[in-house]
XYZ file of C-alpha atoms in Angstrom:
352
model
C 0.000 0.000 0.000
C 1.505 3.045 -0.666
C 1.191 6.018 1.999
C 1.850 9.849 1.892
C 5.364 10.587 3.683
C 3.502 12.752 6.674
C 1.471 10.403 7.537
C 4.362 7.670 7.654
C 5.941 10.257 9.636
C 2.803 10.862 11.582
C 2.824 6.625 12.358
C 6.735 6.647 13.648
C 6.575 9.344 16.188
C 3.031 8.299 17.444
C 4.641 4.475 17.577
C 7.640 5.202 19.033
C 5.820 7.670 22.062
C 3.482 4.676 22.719
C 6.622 2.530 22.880
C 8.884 4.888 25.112
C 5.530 4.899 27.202
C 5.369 1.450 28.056
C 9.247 1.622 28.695
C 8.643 4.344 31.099
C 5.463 2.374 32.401
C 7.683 -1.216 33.016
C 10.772 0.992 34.577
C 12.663 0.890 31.587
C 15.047 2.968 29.718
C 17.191 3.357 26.779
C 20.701 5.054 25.758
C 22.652 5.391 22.795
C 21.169 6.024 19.154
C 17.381 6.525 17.557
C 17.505 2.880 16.873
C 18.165 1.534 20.099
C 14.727 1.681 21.421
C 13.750 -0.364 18.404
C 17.052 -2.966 18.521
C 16.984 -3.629 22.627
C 16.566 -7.186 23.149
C 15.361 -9.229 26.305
C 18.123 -11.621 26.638
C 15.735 -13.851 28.576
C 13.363 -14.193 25.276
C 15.826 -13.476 22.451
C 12.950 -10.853 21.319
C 13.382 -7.296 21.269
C 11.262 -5.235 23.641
C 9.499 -3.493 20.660
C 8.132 -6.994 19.375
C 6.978 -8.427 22.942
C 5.204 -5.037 23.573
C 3.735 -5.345 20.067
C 2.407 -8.571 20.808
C 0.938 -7.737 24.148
C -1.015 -5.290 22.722
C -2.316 -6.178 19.577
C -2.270 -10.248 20.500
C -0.918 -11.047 17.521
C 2.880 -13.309 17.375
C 5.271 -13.103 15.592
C 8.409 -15.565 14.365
C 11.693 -15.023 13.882
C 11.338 -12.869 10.717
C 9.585 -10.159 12.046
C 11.634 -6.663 10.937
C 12.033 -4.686 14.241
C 13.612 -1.856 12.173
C 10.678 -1.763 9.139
C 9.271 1.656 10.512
C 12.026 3.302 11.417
C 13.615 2.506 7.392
C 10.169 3.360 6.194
C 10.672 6.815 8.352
C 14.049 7.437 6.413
C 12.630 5.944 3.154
C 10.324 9.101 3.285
C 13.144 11.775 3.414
C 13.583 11.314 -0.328
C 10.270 11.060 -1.903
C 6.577 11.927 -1.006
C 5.125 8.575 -0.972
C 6.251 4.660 0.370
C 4.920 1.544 -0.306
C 4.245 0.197 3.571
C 3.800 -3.378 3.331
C -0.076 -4.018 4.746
C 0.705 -6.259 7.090
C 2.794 -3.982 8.941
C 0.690 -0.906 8.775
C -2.193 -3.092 10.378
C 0.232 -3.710 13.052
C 0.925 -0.550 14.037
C -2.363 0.900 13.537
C -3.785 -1.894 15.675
C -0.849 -1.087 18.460
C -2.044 2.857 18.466
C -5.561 1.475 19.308
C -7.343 1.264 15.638
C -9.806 -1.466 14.395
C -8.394 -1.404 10.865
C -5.714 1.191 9.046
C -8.513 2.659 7.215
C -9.387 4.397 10.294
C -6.153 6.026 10.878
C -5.596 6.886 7.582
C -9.421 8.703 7.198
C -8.224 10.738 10.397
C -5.112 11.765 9.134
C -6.957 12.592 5.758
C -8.450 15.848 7.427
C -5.715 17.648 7.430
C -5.109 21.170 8.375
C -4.413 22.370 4.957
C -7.814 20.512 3.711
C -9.458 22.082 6.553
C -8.403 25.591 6.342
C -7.991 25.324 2.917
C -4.865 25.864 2.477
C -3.768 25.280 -1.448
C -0.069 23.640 -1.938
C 3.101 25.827 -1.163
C 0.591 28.399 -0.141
C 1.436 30.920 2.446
C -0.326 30.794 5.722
C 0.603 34.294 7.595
C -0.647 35.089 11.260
C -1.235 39.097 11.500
C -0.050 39.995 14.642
C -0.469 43.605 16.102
C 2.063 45.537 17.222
C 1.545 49.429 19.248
C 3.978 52.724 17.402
C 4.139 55.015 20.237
C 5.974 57.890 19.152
C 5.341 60.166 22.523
C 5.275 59.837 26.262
C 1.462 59.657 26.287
C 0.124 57.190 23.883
C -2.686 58.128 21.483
C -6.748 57.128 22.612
C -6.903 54.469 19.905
C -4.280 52.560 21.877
C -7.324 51.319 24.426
C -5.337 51.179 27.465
C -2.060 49.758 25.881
C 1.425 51.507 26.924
C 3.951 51.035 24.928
C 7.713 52.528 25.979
C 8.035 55.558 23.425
C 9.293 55.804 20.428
C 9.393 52.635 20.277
C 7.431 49.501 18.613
C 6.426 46.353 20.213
C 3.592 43.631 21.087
C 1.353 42.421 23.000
C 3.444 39.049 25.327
C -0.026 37.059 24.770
C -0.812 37.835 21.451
C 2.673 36.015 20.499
C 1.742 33.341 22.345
C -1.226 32.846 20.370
C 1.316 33.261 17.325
C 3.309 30.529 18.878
C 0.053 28.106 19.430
C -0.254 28.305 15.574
C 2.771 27.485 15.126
C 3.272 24.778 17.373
C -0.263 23.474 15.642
C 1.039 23.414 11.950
C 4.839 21.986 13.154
C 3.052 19.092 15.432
C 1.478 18.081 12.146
C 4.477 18.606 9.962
C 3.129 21.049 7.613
C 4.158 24.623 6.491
C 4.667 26.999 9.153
C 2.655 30.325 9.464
C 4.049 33.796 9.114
C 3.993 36.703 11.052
C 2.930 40.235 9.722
C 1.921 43.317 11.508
C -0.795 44.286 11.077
C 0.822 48.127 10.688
C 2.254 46.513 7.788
C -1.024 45.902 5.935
C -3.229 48.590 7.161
C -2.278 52.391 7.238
C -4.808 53.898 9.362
C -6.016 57.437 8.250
C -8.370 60.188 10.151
C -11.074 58.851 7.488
C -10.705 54.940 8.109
C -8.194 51.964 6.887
C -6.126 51.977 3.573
C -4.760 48.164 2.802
C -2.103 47.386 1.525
C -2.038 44.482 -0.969
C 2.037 44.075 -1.940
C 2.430 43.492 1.457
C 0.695 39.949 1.553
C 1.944 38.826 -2.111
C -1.811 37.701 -1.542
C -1.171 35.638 -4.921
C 0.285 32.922 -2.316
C -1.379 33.455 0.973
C -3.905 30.815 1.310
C -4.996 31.184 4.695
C -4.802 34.109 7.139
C -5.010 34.215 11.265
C -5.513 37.462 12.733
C -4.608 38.006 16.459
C -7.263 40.799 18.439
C -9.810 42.719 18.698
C -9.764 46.988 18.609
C -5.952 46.805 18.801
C -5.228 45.176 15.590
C -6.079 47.612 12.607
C -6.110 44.427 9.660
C -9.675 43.557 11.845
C -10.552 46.827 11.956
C -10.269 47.115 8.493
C -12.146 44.017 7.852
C -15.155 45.159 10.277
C -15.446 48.605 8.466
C -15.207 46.441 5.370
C -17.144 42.979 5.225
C -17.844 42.075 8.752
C -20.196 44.865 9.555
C -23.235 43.090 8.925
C -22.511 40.518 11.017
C -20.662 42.471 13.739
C -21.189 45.584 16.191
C -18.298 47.156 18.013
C -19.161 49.584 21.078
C -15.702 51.090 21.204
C -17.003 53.598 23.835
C -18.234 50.823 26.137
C -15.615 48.466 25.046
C -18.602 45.667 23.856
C -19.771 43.889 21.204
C -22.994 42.160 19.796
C -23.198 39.985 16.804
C -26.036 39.613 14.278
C -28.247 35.697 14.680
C -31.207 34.585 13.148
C -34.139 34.516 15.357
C -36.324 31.133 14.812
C -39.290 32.812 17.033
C -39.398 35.869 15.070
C -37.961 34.344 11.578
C -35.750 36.868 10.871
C -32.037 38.341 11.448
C -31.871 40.481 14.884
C -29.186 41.559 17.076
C -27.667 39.938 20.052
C -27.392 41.783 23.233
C -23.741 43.053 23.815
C -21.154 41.027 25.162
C -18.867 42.965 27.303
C -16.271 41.253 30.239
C -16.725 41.543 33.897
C -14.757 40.653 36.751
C -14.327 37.509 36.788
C -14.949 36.435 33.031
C -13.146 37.672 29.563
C -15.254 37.578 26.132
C -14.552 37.791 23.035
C -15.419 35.680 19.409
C -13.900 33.632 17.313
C -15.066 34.256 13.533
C -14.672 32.655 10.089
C -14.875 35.188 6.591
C -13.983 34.486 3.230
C -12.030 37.990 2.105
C -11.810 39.162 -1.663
C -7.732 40.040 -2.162
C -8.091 41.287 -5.796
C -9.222 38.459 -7.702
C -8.584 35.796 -5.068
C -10.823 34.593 -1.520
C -8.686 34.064 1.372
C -10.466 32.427 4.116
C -9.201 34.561 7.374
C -10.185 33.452 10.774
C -10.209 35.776 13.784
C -9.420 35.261 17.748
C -10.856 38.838 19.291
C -11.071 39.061 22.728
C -12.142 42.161 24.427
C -8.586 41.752 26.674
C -5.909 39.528 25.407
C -7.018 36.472 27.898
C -9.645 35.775 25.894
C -7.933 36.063 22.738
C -4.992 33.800 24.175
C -7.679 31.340 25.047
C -9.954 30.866 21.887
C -6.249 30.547 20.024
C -5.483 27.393 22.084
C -8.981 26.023 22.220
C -9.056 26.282 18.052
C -5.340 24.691 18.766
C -7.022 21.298 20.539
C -10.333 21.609 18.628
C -10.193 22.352 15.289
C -11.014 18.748 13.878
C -14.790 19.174 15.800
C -15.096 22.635 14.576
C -16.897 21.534 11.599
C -19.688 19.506 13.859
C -20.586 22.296 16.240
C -24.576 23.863 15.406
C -25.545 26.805 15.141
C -27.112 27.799 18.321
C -30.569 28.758 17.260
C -31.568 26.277 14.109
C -30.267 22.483 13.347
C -27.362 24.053 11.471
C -23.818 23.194 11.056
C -21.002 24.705 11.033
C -19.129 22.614 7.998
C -17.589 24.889 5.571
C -19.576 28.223 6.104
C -18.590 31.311 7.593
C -18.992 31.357 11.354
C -18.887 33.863 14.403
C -18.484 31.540 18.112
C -18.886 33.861 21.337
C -16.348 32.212 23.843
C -16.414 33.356 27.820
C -13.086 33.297 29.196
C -12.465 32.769 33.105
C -9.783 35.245 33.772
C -7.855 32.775 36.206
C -8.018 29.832 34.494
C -7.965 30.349 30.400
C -9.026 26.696 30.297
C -12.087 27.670 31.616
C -14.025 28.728 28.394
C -17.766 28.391 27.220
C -19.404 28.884 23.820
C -22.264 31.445 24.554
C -23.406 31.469 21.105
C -22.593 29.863 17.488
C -23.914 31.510 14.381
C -23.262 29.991 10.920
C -23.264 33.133 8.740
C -25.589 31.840 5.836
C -28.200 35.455 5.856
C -27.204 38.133 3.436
């Protein structure tokens, strides 16, 4: 059977972590080389440790024959050319010793990928807008909302590059292209009349896929809320609050929500789904706006852990989901403990 390279990749590290597992689980250890947690042998069975575990597990034997090293040559097999043939009997083996009925299953799993799902293209660029503050005087200018930046100087927000980092750490775990970071000064020039972007910036020709970091602070989502997200979106900027636009099955038509706005003990904020026109090109772009960057740092990592039941979650109001469609989720944040997060409201943006 032949297999993509990532996902043979995918198999070795997710075998070999079981297998240190057990090591760690039986008192065990290992030294020297990558191979010599495959190559240790019990000298009371003549078997290495990797085949009685294997057999323990999937209760399945195994003579003489069997080739303790076949994965890890299959994992340097793949260094030189995008697919393997992976003889079935092994890859029911090891998809059997991860805790699969058939390989079928692991390979359907692996099939959603994150490029499929965000729909990222091939050697598309995936690019993270981060914002950062310009302060070019002591006192920093109102649209700053409470941020204090050293002046004349630039710099970010310490949470929003974690959230960069999340993404990151999501697309490396699953061995595909990293994002990239622009600022979102970089795209957006903000005038006294609104938001000029700029398109040379993005060489939106290969961006695929774009993740914007926060809410008022970051003028890319300003931009796109004076330019596509209005209709779904309301932002109080005197109040610091927000309310977002649902369909009402009682009254059977569009309304708006009450506003969301933080209190004491609780962070809010959304995370939302648009396809954007660059030119002659639609980018999906998905945003993580918290009113406060707890939120924001939150709904990052929970789209980090949850992205493959994204799809699944209903909209709140009708029998709806999510699937493929533009989306706006209202998260609540507890301020003390970011794991602490609950979906007020999901609306799949089908209206006009």
């Amino acid at each position: 059977m032949n297999i993509n390279k990532n996902l043979c990749e995918k198999l070795y590290l997710e075998v070999k972590a079981k297998l240190q597992n057990e090591f760690i689980r039986r008192g065990m250890t290992y030294r020297g080389s990558e191979t010599s947690i495959w190559k240790l042998v019990n000298p009371n069975t003549d078997k290495t440790y990797f085949q009685t575990i294997l057999e323990e597990h999937t209760q399945l034997s195994f003579s003489t024959t069997f080739n303790t090293m076949y994965l890890w040559r299959k994992k340097n097999e793949v260094q030189s050319r995008e697919v393997v043939n992976f003889q079935e009997d092994y890859l029911e083996l090891f998809t059997k010793f991860l805790g699969y009925p058939n390989p079928q299953s692991y390979i359907s799993e692996f099939s959603l990928t994150l490029h499929n799902y965000f729909g990222i293209k091939n050697e598309g660029k995936i690019v993270v807008v981060q914002p950062i503050f310009d302060a070019n005087k002591d006192v920093p200018p109102p649209d700053m909302q409470g941020k204090f930046p050293r002046a004349n100087e630039q710099t970010v927000d310490s949470r929003d590059t974690e959230c960069l980092l999340e993404l990151i750490q999501l697309f490396h775990s699953y061995h595909q292209i990293l994002p990239q970071r622009v600022y979102d000064q970089e795209l957006i020039i903000h005038k006294s009349d609104g938001y000029d972007f700029n398109e040379t910036i993005l060489n939106l020709n290969k961006t695929n896929c774009i993740f914007s970091i926060g809410f008022y602070s970051n003028y890319f989502f300003r931009w796109v809320l004076a330019n596509y997200a209005y209709p779904y979106l309301e932002f109080d900027e005197k109040n610091i609050r927000f309310r977002i636009k649902y369909f009402h099955p009682i009254l059977e038509q569009t309304v708006w929500s009450d506003f969301y706005q933080g209190s004491e003990d609780f962070d809010v904020g959304f995370i939302c789904k648009l396809p954007i026109q660059f030119g002659t090109s639609t980018v999906p772009c998905y945003f993580f706006c918290g009113l406060e960057n707890k939120a924001t740092l939150a709904m990052t990592m929970y789209l980090c852990q949850n992205w493959k039941n994204l799809s699944q979650k209903h909209d709140t109001e009708r029998d709806l989901p999510i699937g493929d469609a533009p989306f706006v989720m209202v998260m609540r944040v507890n301020r003390s403990n970011l794991k602490e997060i609950y979906c007020e409201k999901v609306v799949v943006l089908d209206f006009e």
